[in-house]
């Protein structure tokens, strides 16, 4: 496909992508937009211009501050919108060309949270990460717990504190337990990121009903990058027996553009062989891993960006279909906008570890950055950036980035 | 105070209570109501009649299907409304007497979920319950984990599947691990209730900011009864290392009337002595336990109700101020409508255990019910009922009940 717009070859937002987001600009209310190159198509203005005249798409689901009601129209509508835009970007004589002056430069827009998140679930689906953490937090000889290969372990996370890329977070305070003596209170000392991706639920389910792996695809709208910030010292003391709580709930960060599963379809690959064989309800057909190149960068205040990890979403042991089928197998209902994160995405090599906990072996090793700077964990005023893109046969689509600066604790 | 209405002495909804809820009747939209005796005061009609003429209370926060926007008006408004009603119920010449014909019989009304729940947190704040479960699930010699007396352990739960009293739930299916051999899939065999109470957040907080124990009171609107349904066999296999997930998320049940903290004020009592001393941020002044008599009943299909537990909310080791201060100490933001449950409320005696897990010692003992019926865990078609009330010096207020029938798994 050739786009009549001038789009940089390395752009995340090629004509093959067309992700949805919520943006505002020049005093206009938030609304649904689609990213293309360095621009945004304002879908409210496109609707006004009749671009969607034969698609059953009420204007009010575009002129609003979350994607939830747009997603609720169903894939037949949201795919028709995306296909119409794709078509209109290849044909100079389409209605889309005629409204090109209404396109907004991304640099002039403000992005907003793309969805209202009902519930947020975090999985733990990278075998390398689960093994690494098990070695560090528990028993090096039995790093992987007995259930891990039988089900996609997950837990409920905090939805209220999920923030958009660009929103700074304060270093959390909390209770920590030194190796010797009583617990103490203060700012977390072992602040860490977790490189994750998250999918967004695209269809409600009914309480008591399950979604099978073969149906699951219809229930997933799209994906974002996800930084599951973690305070390792708070987490380590609090997490038994009911799981992570304040070590995570001070904030998680997401990228603003929701890349659809249809855009990602072209980049599917086979997942790892699952041995032992999984129970029937977790079996699936076809390839459902995705080849997404991921990168983590850290930028100390006033300094350069340093790439500190390169991983890939294709490493996941458990895929989305399995995560979703497992999540609903007990009858738990899903709502449009629910977010399900992957868990930290680590690869086999040290260069592909998705957290500082793993990269520095819980602080035993020092990470050497440019200009003589060193890190074991994240320091105040550091910015952590995550990026992700797919590339195959000259076709490239990307997620943009999730970028978060850490500010000192509030007194 | 004497009410001009005829209210039964054993009514939960005396003039001292006046809880808020959402109800509908005779084809009318859902709206805010206040329970009194066997009736409901329709606050939309009371507003129309000028009862709140000098209170800054927009009609639209009453004529809606959740209490969230009503609560958002702040305690100065919600308390003024409650005080006005209390006053109007004692004076025959008030506007309230003049609209008594608009009162709705509870038997003719349909109750709805009282709030839209943003996030739901479950604590684990009964020392007796934590000890009992620790013995059964882990190590009888070290039942209480090292962190338990230093912080109010809690975890994030699933908000989407919290349902109102009267809503039946299907027995969850899931993965379970027999003592020997591979995990299996099927309907849960060890279905249990957990007797809890939950408070509802009444004021938003800002991400990065904490609420101290001395401020916490202003952030709590009121309370409901809470049944934290638990599938023990699913939970036991899945819960390491990240906590309960599908063993809980198939459903939790709440009572419909939100009893305000102001109504409960009169029933405050001292909590247990906390030893070891807690960290500074968890210290508080005054008494913040509540003497609420709790009862669990089980009713097999077509049979009688059987009281199987009598407990009390005053047994809590960690109180609400500590729970809320702990929850926000890392900067986690709260939203109006967030629900925070206590964890299972067990007392010292077997008769006061708040779950079948504890009552039957994980099925080792059999519970003898009336008419020769026996139970170890909850069976299909059983109804579980929880009730709660406070009584002191002839003043009685109550929570009504949370009642849930268990239906078979859906195929």
CSV table of C-alpha atoms in Angstrom, one decimal, chain B residues 9 21 88 102 111 114 127 142 153 159 161 186 202-203 206-207 239 243 257-258 275 333 394 400:
chain,number,residue,atom,x,y,z
B,9,UNK,CA,-38.4,-2.8,67.6
B,21,UNK,CA,-29.3,3.0,48.7
B,88,UNK,CA,-38.4,15.2,59.7
B,102,UNK,CA,-44.8,8.9,48.6
B,111,UNK,CA,-32.7,-2.7,45.0
B,114,UNK,CA,-25.4,1.2,45.5
B,127,UNK,CA,-5.9,-12.3,63.4
B,142,UNK,CA,4.1,-20.7,61.9
B,153,UNK,CA,-2.0,-7.3,54.6
B,159,UNK,CA,-14.6,-5.3,41.0
B,161,UNK,CA,-18.0,-9.5,39.7
B,186,UNK,CA,-14.0,-29.1,36.6
B,202,UNK,CA,-16.2,8.8,50.2
B,203,UNK,CA,-13.6,11.2,48.8
B,206,UNK,CA,-4.6,12.4,44.4
B,207,UNK,CA,-2.0,10.1,43.0
B,239,UNK,CA,-2.4,-18.6,44.8
B,243,UNK,CA,-2.2,-14.3,45.6
B,257,UNK,CA,-28.0,-0.4,52.0
B,258,UNK,CA,-25.0,1.7,52.8
B,275,UNK,CA,1.8,-5.9,70.0
B,333,UNK,CA,-5.0,7.2,44.6
B,394,UNK,CA,-32.0,0.3,73.4
B,400,UNK,CA,-30.3,-5.9,56.4
